[in-house]
Coordinates of C-alpha atoms and ligand atoms in Angstrom, one line a residue:
M1 CA -2.6 9.0 15.8
L2 CA -1.0 8.0 12.5
P3 CA 2.3 6.4 11.7
P4 CA 5.1 8.6 10.3
D5 CA 5.0 9.1 6.5
T6 CA 1.2 8.5 6.3
S7 CA -0.8 10.0 3.5
V8 CA -4.6 10.3 4.0
F9 CA -6.9 10.1 1.0
G10 CA -10.5 11.1 0.8
D11 CA -11.8 7.7 -0.3
P12 CA -10.5 4.2 -1.3
D13 CA -10.5 5.2 -5.0
A14 CA -8.2 8.1 -4.4
L15 CA -6.0 5.9 -2.3
A16 CA -5.8 3.2 -5.0
G17 CA -4.9 5.8 -7.7
A18 CA -2.1 7.2 -5.6
A19 CA -0.8 3.7 -4.8
A20 CA -0.9 2.8 -8.5
D21 CA 1.1 6.0 -9.3
R22 CA 3.6 5.1 -6.6
L23 CA 4.1 1.6 -8.1
V24 CA 4.5 3.0 -11.6
A25 CA 7.2 5.4 -10.3
A26 CA 8.9 2.6 -8.4
V27 CA 9.3 0.6 -11.6
A28 CA 10.3 3.7 -13.7
T29 CA 13.1 4.6 -11.2
A30 CA 14.3 1.1 -10.4
P31 CA 18.1 0.9 -11.0
T32 CA 17.9 -2.7 -12.3
E33 CA 16.6 -4.0 -15.6
R34 CA 14.4 -6.6 -13.8
V35 CA 12.1 -5.1 -11.2
A36 CA 10.6 -7.2 -8.4
I37 CA 7.2 -6.1 -7.0
C38 CA 5.7 -7.9 -4.0
L39 CA 1.9 -7.8 -4.2
S40 CA -0.5 -7.9 -1.2
G41 CA -3.6 -10.0 -0.8
G42 CA -6.9 -9.1 0.8
S43 CA -9.5 -6.9 -0.8
T44 CA -7.9 -3.4 -0.4
P45 CA -5.5 -3.6 -3.4
K46 CA -8.1 -4.8 -5.9
R47 CA -8.9 -1.4 -7.2
L48 CA -5.2 -0.6 -7.4
Y49 CA -4.6 -3.6 -9.5
E50 CA -7.5 -2.7 -11.8
L51 CA -6.1 0.8 -12.3
L52 CA -2.6 -0.5 -13.2
A53 CA -4.2 -2.6 -16.0
A54 CA -6.2 0.3 -17.4
S55 CA -5.3 3.4 -19.4
P56 CA -3.3 5.5 -18.8
R57 CA -1.2 3.6 -16.3
R58 CA -1.2 0.4 -18.4
D59 CA 0.7 2.2 -21.1
M60 CA 3.1 3.8 -18.6
L61 CA 4.3 0.5 -17.0
A62 CA 7.3 -1.4 -18.4
W63 CA 5.5 -4.7 -18.0
E64 CA 8.3 -6.7 -19.6
R65 CA 10.7 -5.6 -16.8
V66 CA 8.4 -6.3 -13.9
H67 CA 8.4 -9.6 -11.9
W68 CA 5.4 -10.1 -9.7
F69 CA 5.7 -11.9 -6.4
W70 CA 3.2 -12.2 -3.5
G71 CA 3.8 -11.4 0.2
D72 CA 1.5 -14.2 1.2
E73 CA -0.9 -16.7 -0.1
R74 CA -3.7 -18.9 1.2
C75 CA -3.2 -22.7 0.7
V76 CA -6.0 -23.0 -1.8
A77 CA -6.1 -23.7 -5.5
P78 CA -5.2 -20.8 -7.8
D79 CA -8.8 -20.4 -9.0
D80 CA -10.2 -20.5 -5.5
A81 CA -12.1 -17.3 -4.4
D82 CA -9.7 -17.0 -1.5
S83 CA -6.6 -17.0 -3.6
N84 CA -4.5 -13.9 -3.5
Y85 CA -3.0 -14.9 -6.9
R86 CA -6.5 -15.1 -8.4
L87 CA -7.3 -11.6 -7.1
A88 CA -4.3 -10.1 -8.9
R89 CA -4.8 -12.2 -12.0
N90 CA -8.4 -11.3 -12.5
A91 CA -7.9 -7.6 -11.7
M92 CA -4.6 -7.0 -13.5
L93 CA -2.3 -9.7 -14.8
A94 CA -4.9 -11.1 -17.2
H95 CA -5.5 -7.7 -18.7
A96 CA -1.9 -6.5 -19.4
P97 CA 1.1 -7.7 -21.5
V98 CA 2.6 -9.7 -18.6
P99 CA 5.2 -12.4 -19.6
S100 CA 4.1 -15.6 -17.9
D101 CA 7.7 -16.2 -16.7
N102 CA 7.4 -12.9 -14.8
V103 CA 4.6 -14.2 -12.6
H104 CA 5.9 -15.9 -9.5
R105 CA 2.9 -17.5 -7.9
I106 CA 3.0 -19.1 -4.4
A107 CA 1.8 -22.7 -5.0
G108 CA -0.2 -22.8 -1.9
E109 CA -2.2 -25.8 -3.1
A110 CA 1.0 -27.9 -2.5
G111 CA 0.6 -27.5 1.3
W112 CA 2.0 -24.8 3.6
D113 CA 5.3 -26.5 4.3
R114 CA 6.2 -27.5 0.8
A115 CA 5.0 -24.2 -0.7
A116 CA 7.0 -22.2 1.8
A117 CA 10.2 -24.1 1.1
S118 CA 9.8 -23.9 -2.7
Y119 CA 8.9 -20.3 -2.7
G120 CA 11.9 -19.5 -0.5
S121 CA 14.1 -21.2 -3.1
E122 CA 12.4 -19.3 -5.9
L123 CA 13.0 -16.0 -4.2
K124 CA 16.7 -16.9 -3.6
G125 CA 17.1 -18.0 -7.2
F126 CA 15.7 -14.7 -8.5
Y127 CA 17.8 -12.7 -6.1
G128 CA 20.9 -14.7 -6.9
A129 CA 22.1 -15.3 -3.4
E130 CA 21.3 -17.3 -0.2
T131 CA 21.4 -14.3 2.1
L132 CA 19.9 -10.8 1.7
E133 CA 22.4 -7.9 1.3
P134 CA 21.6 -4.7 3.2
D135 CA 22.4 -2.5 0.3
R136 CA 20.8 -4.6 -2.4
P137 CA 17.1 -4.9 -1.8
L138 CA 15.2 -7.8 -3.3
F139 CA 12.1 -5.7 -4.1
S140 CA 11.6 -2.3 -5.6
L141 CA 8.2 -2.1 -3.9
V142 CA 6.4 -4.2 -1.3
L143 CA 2.7 -3.7 -1.0
L144 CA 1.2 -4.7 2.4
G145 CA -2.2 -4.5 4.0
L146 CA -3.3 -4.3 7.7
G147 CA -5.6 -6.9 9.1
Q148 CA -8.2 -6.0 11.8
D149 CA -6.1 -8.0 14.2
G150 CA -3.0 -6.1 13.3
H151 CA -1.5 -8.8 11.0
T152 CA 0.2 -8.1 7.7
A153 CA 0.9 -10.5 4.9
S154 CA 0.1 -13.7 6.9
L155 CA 2.2 -12.8 9.8
F156 CA -0.2 -12.7 12.8
P157 CA 0.5 -11.0 16.1
D158 CA 2.1 -13.0 18.9
R159 CA 2.8 -15.9 16.5
H160 CA 6.3 -17.4 16.2
E161 CA 6.4 -16.9 12.5
V162 CA 6.8 -13.1 13.1
D163 CA 10.2 -13.8 14.7
E164 CA 11.5 -15.9 11.9
Q165 CA 14.8 -14.4 10.7
D166 CA 16.4 -17.2 8.6
A167 CA 13.7 -18.7 6.3
W168 CA 12.6 -16.5 3.4
A169 CA 9.1 -17.9 3.5
V170 CA 7.2 -19.7 6.2
G171 CA 4.1 -21.8 6.4
I172 CA 1.3 -20.9 8.9
P173 CA -0.8 -24.0 9.6
E174 CA -3.7 -22.1 11.2
A175 CA -4.5 -18.6 10.3
S176 CA -5.7 -16.3 13.1
L177 CA -8.3 -14.5 10.9
E178 CA -10.5 -15.6 8.1
P179 CA -10.1 -17.3 5.8
F180 CA -9.1 -19.9 8.3
V181 CA -7.0 -21.9 5.9
P182 CA -3.2 -22.6 6.1
R183 CA -1.1 -19.8 4.7
V184 CA 2.4 -19.1 3.3
S185 CA 4.0 -15.8 4.1
L186 CA 7.2 -14.1 3.4
T187 CA 9.1 -13.3 6.6
I188 CA 10.0 -10.0 8.1
P189 CA 13.6 -9.8 6.7
V190 CA 12.4 -10.5 3.2
L191 CA 9.4 -8.1 3.3
S192 CA 11.9 -5.5 4.6
S193 CA 14.3 -6.1 1.7
A194 CA 12.7 -3.3 -0.3
R195 CA 13.5 0.1 -1.7
T196 CA 9.9 1.1 -0.7
V197 CA 7.4 -0.6 1.6
L198 CA 3.9 0.7 1.1
F199 CA 1.1 -0.2 3.5
L200 CA -2.5 0.3 2.5
A201 CA -5.3 0.6 5.0
A202 CA -8.8 1.6 4.2
G203 CA -12.1 1.6 6.2
A204 CA -13.1 2.2 9.8
S205 CA -12.3 -1.3 10.8
K206 CA -8.6 -0.5 10.6
Q207 CA -8.8 2.6 12.9
V208 CA -7.8 0.8 16.1
R209 CA -4.9 -1.2 14.7
L210 CA -3.6 1.8 12.7
D211 CA -3.5 3.8 15.9
E212 CA -1.7 1.0 17.7
V213 CA 0.9 0.8 14.9
A214 CA 1.3 4.6 15.2
R215 CA 1.8 4.3 18.9
G216 CA 4.6 1.7 18.4
H217 CA 2.8 -1.4 19.6
D218 CA 4.7 -4.6 18.7
L219 CA 2.6 -5.6 15.8
P220 CA 3.9 -7.2 12.6
P221 CA 3.8 -4.0 10.5
N222 CA 6.2 -2.4 13.0
R223 CA 8.7 -5.2 12.6
I224 CA 9.0 -4.4 8.9
R225 CA 11.7 -1.9 7.9
A226 CA 12.7 -0.8 4.4
Q227 CA 16.0 0.1 2.9
G228 CA 14.3 3.2 1.6
E229 CA 10.8 4.6 2.2
R230 CA 8.2 3.0 4.6
L231 CA 4.9 4.6 3.7
W232 CA 1.3 4.4 4.8
Y233 CA -1.6 5.2 2.4
V234 CA -4.9 5.3 4.3
D235 CA -8.3 6.6 3.6
R236 CA -10.3 9.1 5.8
A237 CA -12.4 6.3 7.2
A238 CA -9.3 4.5 8.6
V239 CA -8.3 7.6 10.5
G240 CA -9.9 7.5 13.9
P241 CA -11.0 10.6 15.9
E242 CA -7.9 12.7 16.6
Ligands
LIG1 C1 -4.2 -11.8 3.3 C2 -3.6 -10.5 3.0 C3 -3.7 -9.7 4.3 C4 -4.4 -8.5 4.0 C5 -5.1 -7.9 5.3 C6 -6.0 -6.8 4.9 O1 -3.7 -12.8 2.6 O2 -5.1 -11.9 4.0 O3 -2.4 -10.5 2.5 O4 -2.4 -9.4 4.9 O5 -3.6 -7.5 3.4 O6 -5.8 -8.9 5.9 O7 -7.0 -7.3 4.1 P1 -8.2 -6.4 3.5 O8 -7.5 -5.6 2.4 O9 -9.2 -7.3 2.9 O10 -8.7 -5.5 4.6

């Protein structure tokens, strides 16, 4: 079984290309001059990021308008192999005309509590308000992955951070899946403040959890709504036996 609004692609490369096109379109159709995009961590989006920084998409994206945020970060140095920022920088940001002020890195190395508090302030400062307005989404597009345990961003199943409704970002002292380092994650209301939420899932290891999401299990991805589209892009391997 698949969630509603799921597109199935033959392989991870086709999935990455379609996701890159969706991101380019989200920027092109954004009603605001500044466009906030929330990036995912993990390994799945790497190819997507590489495609955005390569021709022809590199020339299609209005880089000066786009502000890059992260849905979560590991509490490691920015040049650490586990850093979600490092993944996006090496695959995309370092290879495109990205104004440095447009990169809003989560400073995970400051520790989960301080990093979560300061990132929440940074998000509010960019948004220009202390509370999210239902008809004014913070993000044009939020990219999210699906962990083998059903987590998304760094919101792990059956953990209290999933229920957080007030803070814009939370610290997670112990991750439930590798890398077992403290994390910072945006919360459900903030990840839902989006014109489009696009989940990416590739590989057979995601079959079980994708099916559980499709069946409405109370997993973090099912807590996330969007003001507009809530889409799943998956590859053939992630689709279990019908
Ligand atoms: C993280 C990611 C996480 C990721 C999933 C899927 O910091 O770990 O943000 O939510 O999206 O774990 O990871 P893969 O793409 O590596 O399967």
